[in-house]
Each structure stands twice: as structure tokens, then as C-alpha cells.
Coordinates of C-alpha atoms in Angstrom, one line a residue:
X1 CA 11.4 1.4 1.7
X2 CA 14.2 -0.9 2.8
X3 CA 15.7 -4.0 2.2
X4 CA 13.5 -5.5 4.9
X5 CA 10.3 -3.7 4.1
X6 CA 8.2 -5.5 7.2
X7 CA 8.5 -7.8 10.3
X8 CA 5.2 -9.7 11.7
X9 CA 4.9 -10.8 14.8
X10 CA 1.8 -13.3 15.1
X11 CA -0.4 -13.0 17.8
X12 CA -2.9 -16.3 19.0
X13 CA -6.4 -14.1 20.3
X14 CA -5.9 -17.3 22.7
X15 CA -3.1 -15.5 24.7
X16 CA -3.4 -11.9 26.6
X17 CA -2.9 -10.1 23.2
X18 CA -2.7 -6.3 25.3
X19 CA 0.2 -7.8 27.7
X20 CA 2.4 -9.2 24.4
X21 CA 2.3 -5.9 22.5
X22 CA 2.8 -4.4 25.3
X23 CA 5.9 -6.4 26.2
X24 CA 7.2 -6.1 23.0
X25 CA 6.8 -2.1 22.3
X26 CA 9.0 -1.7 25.7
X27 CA 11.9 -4.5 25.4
X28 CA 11.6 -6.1 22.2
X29 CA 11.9 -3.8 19.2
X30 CA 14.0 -1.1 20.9
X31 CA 16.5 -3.3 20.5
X32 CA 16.2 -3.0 16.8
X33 CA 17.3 0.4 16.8
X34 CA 20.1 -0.4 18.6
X35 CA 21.6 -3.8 17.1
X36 CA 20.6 -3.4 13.6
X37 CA 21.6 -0.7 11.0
X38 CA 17.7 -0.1 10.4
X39 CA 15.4 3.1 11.6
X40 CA 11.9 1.3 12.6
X41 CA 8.3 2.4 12.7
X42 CA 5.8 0.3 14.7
X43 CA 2.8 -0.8 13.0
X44 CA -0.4 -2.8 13.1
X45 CA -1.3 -3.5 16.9
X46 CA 2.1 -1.8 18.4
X47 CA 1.4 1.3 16.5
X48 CA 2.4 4.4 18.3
X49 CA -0.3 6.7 16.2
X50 CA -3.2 5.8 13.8
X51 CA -0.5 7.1 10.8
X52 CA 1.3 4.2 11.3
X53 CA -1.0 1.2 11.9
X54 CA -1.2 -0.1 8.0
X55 CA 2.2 -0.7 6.5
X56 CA 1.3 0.2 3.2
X57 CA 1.1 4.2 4.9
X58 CA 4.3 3.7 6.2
X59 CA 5.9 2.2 3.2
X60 CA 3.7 5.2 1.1
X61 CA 7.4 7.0 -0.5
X62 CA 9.3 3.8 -0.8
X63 CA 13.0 4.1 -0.4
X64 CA 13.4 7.2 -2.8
X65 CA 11.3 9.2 -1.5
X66 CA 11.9 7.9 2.8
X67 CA 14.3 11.2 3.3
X68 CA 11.4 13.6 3.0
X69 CA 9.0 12.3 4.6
X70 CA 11.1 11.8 7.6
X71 CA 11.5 15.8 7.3
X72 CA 7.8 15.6 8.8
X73 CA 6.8 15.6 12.4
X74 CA 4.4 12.7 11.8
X75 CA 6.5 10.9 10.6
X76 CA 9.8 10.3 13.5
X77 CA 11.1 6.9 13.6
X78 CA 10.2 5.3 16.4
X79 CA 13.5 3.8 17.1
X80 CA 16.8 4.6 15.4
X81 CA 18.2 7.9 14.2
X82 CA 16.2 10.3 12.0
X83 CA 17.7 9.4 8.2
X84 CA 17.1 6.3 6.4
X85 CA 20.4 3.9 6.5
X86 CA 22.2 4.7 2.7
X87 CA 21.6 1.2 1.6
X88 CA 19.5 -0.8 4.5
X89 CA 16.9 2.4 4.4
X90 CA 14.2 1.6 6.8
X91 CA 12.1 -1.3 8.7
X92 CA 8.4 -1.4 10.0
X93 CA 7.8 -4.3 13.2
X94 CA 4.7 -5.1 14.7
X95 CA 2.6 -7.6 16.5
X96 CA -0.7 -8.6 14.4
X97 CA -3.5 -11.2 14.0
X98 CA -2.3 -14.2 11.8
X99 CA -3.6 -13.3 8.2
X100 CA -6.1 -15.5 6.3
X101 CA -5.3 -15.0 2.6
X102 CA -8.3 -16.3 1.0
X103 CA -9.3 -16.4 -2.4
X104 CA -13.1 -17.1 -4.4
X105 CA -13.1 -18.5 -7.0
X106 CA -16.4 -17.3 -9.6
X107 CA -17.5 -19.0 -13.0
X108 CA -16.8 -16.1 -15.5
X109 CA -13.6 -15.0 -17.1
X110 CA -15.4 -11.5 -17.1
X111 CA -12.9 -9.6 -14.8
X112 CA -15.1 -6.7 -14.1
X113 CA -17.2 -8.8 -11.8
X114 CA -14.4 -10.0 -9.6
X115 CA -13.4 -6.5 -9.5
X116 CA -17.0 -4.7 -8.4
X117 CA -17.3 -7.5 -5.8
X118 CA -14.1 -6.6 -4.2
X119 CA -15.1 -3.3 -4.3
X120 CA -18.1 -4.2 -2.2
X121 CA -15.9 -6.0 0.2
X122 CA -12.9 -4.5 1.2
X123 CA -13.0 -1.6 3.7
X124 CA -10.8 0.9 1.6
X125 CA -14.2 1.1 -0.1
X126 CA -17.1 1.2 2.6
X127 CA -16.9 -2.9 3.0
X128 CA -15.6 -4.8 5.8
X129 CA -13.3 -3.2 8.3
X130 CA -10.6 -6.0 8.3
X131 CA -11.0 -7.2 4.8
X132 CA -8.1 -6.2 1.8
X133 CA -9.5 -7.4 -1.8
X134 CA -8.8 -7.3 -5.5
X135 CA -9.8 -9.3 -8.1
X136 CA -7.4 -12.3 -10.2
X137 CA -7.6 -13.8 -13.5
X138 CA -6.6 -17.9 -13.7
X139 CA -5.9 -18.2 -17.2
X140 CA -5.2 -21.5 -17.5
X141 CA -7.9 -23.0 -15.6
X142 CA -10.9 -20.7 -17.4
X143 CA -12.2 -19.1 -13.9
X144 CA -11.2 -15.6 -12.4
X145 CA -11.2 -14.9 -8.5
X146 CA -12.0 -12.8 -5.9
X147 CA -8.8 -12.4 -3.6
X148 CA -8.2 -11.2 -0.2
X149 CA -7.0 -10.8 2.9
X150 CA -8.7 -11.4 6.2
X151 CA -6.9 -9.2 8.7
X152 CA -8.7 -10.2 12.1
X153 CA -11.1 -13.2 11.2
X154 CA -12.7 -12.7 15.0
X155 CA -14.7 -9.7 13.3
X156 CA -14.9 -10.6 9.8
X157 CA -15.4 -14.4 9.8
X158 CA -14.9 -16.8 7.1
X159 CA -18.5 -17.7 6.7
X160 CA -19.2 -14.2 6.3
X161 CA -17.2 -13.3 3.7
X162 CA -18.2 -16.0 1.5
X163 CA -21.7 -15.3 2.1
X164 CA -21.8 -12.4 1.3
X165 CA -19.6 -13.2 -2.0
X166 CA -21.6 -15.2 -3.1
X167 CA -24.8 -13.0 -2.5
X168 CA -23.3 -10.4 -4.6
X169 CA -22.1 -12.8 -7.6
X170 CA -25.8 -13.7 -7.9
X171 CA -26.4 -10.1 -8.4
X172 CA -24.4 -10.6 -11.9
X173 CA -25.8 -14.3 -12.0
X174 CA -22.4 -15.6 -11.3
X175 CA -21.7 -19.0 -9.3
X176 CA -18.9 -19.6 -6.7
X177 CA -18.0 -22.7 -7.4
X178 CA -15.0 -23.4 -4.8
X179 CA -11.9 -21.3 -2.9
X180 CA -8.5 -21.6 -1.3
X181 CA -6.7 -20.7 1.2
X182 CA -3.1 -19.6 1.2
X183 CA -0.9 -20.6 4.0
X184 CA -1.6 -21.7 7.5
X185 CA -5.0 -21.1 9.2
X186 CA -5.5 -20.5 12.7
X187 CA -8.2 -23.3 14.1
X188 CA -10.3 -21.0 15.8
X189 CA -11.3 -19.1 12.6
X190 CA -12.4 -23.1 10.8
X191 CA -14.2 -23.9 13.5
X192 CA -16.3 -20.3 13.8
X193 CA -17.4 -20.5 10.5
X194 CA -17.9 -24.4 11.0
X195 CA -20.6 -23.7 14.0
X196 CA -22.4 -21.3 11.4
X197 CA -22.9 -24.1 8.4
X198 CA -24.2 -26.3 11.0
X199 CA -26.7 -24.9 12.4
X200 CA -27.5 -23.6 9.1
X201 CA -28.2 -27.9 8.3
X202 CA -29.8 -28.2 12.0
X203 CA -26.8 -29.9 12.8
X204 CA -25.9 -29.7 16.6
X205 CA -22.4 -31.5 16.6
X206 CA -20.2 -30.0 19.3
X207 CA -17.3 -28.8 16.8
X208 CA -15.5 -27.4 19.9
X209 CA -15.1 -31.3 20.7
X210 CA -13.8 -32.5 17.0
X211 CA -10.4 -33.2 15.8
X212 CA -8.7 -31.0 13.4
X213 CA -8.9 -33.5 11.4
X214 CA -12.6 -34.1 11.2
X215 CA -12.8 -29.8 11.1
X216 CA -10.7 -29.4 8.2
X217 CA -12.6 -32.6 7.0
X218 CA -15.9 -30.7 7.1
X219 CA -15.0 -27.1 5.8
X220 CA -13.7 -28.6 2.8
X221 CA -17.2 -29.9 2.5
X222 CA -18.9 -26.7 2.9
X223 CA -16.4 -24.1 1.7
X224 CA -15.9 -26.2 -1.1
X225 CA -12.1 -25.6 -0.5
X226 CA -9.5 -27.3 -2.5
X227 CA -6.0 -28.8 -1.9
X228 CA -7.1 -28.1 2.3
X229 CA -6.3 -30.3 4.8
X230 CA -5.1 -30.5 9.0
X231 CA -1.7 -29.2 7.5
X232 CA -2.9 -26.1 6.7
X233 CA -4.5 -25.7 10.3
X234 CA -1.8 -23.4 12.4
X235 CA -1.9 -25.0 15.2
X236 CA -0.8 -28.3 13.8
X237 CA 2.1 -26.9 13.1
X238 CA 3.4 -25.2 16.3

């Protein structure tokens, strides 16, 4: 829809989340309109209607088809005047959760099962409310996956997910047999889903108390995550 298609802001749940979007809906962004060439919708938590909350609706027409739609009344840029820039066309900012991009990986090359479990578990389909999925083929390693998002792991947790992943794969007597995760991970949602496997072995080990270290350590262990370590936790690296 524009050269610059989208702009996160990351949000830590750890801070007053309804003070920074907030903050930046009234000082922050406005300036956008003003300095830059760009027209801007809000989106995800500084969304001004329920339209414009998920990029992929705002960015619905692409760049051909921007003119049009900013014909409707829906549809008024927040900031900027109402006609996409000739050659910049348009921007979407907003303040979100950190996104856990995690992927499943299943012992089948059949990529129909990949597929129906994603179905199951995405919330464009009746799953979970902050999960995106779609299935993936690795070709050269013999194994297919099922990918997604985790848009807010404080309702949709790790430990969930895979769960219930791996419930469903039995139903096509499928095994998980590891996962990934893409990116950096905020340490709150390892050491959620770290409490649950642990009290699932009778294990009472304060986790709040551990290292990151000795948390990335263990959901390796029982995630069965590859190429994971303290790097990967977020907070390491602010």
C-alpha cells in the first residue's frame, strides 16, 4: 500500500501499556502526518475503530487500489491529507505486543495435515483469538510445519499452543518432534509456559528466581526447541 507498508511499536505488558498508546496516539504519530510525505492509519492497540486494528484490513487494496477506498467514510486517514502520496502512497503505525513467530515442526511430508491443524488453530477460523497460522513444507530436511504467529502470548501461551498441536497431530497419528522460534522472545512468555511443564513433572522450582540462562536452558528441554538460546530472550538484548 506504500513504500513503508507498516511501523510497530513494541510494547513490554511490564510497563502501563494504556498510558503509552495513549501517549503516542496524541504526540507521537501526528507528527507523521506532518513531517513525512505519508497519509497514516493507526492500527493494532492505537486503533481509532475496530476496521483498522489488523494491518492486513488496512493494507486490503494495496497501493492500486488505496484511491478508492479512501473515497469511503470508513476509511479517513487518520493523519495526513485524504489521497495516497503518487509514489510514497500510504503508512499504517501502531503500538503492539512483541510477536512470537513460532513454528511446529510434524513427522509427515503430507501437507494437508499441517494445513487442517492450522485451520484448527488460528482465529480466522474459530481457533485462538491471537493466533495467525499456515502450514510450511521443509524440503530439504524431509519434515513439514505448522507455522504461526502468537500475537499476545499473555492469552494464548506457548504451552498452549503446542499442546494443543500436538493433540490434534495425534488425531492424524502424526508426531511433533521439535520447533523454533523466529526472532527475539519476550522472557515473560518462556517462563509462563516454563511454570506449566513443571508442575506438569511435580517440579516446584521457583522459575521466577532462575537466570535466563537456566530458562532458555530448560524450554529447550521441553519444547524441544532448536538453535534457542539467552540470545533469543528480548530482554537480553535491551
Amino acid at each position: 500500500m506504500g513504500t513503508t507498508k507498516g511501523g510497530p511499536f513494541l510494547t513490554i505488558p511490564e510497563m502501563n501499556n494504556g498510558r503509552m498508546v495513549l501517549n503516542f496516539q496524541k504526540n507521537k504519530v501526528r507528527q507523521l502526518g506532518k513531517i513525512l510525505i505519508y497519509l497514516v492509519f493507526l492500527y493494532e492497540s492505537t486503533a481509532t475503530a475496530p476496521n483498522r486494528v489488523s494491518l492486513p484490513d488496512i493494507r486490503k487494496g494495496e497501493y492500486e487500489g488505496m484511491a478508492e477506498k479512501l473515497k469511503q467514510p470508513e476509511w479517513a486517514p487518520d493523519f495526513g491529507e485524504r489521497a495516497p502520496h503518487p509514489t510514497a502512497g500510504v503508512t499504517a503505525v501502531g503500538c503492539r505486543m512483541p510477536l512470537i513467530a513460532f513454528n511446529i515442526n510434524l513427522a509427515t511430508t503430507d501437507m494437508s495435515i499441517p494445513k487442517e491443524i492450522a485451520k484448527d488453530i488460528r482465529f480466522s477460523s474459530g481457533g485462538f483469538r491471537f493466533i495467525q497460522a499456515g502450514p510450511a513444507e521443509i524440503l530439504d530436511k524431509g519434515f513439514v510445519q505448522v507455522t504461526m504467529n502468537i500475537k499476545d502470548y499473555t492469552k494464548n501461551p506457548i504451552y498452549r499452543i503446542m499442546e494443543t498441536v500436538k493433540m490434534e497431530a495425534k488425531r492424524w497419528g502424526v508426531k511433533v518432534t521439535g520447533c523454533e522460534i523466529i526472532g527475539a522472545t519476550p522472557f515473560a512468555a518462556l517462563t509462563d509456559s516454563l511454570k506449566y511443564y513443571l508442575a506438569c513433572d511435580g517440579i516446584k522450582d521457583d522459575v521466577d528466581a532462575m537466570s535466563m540462562e537456566k530458562v532458555a536452558e530448560l524450554m529447550v528441554k521441553y519444547l524441544g526447541l532448536t538453535d534457542f538460546d539467552v540470545k533469543k530472550v528480548l530482554e537480553a538484548n535491551i
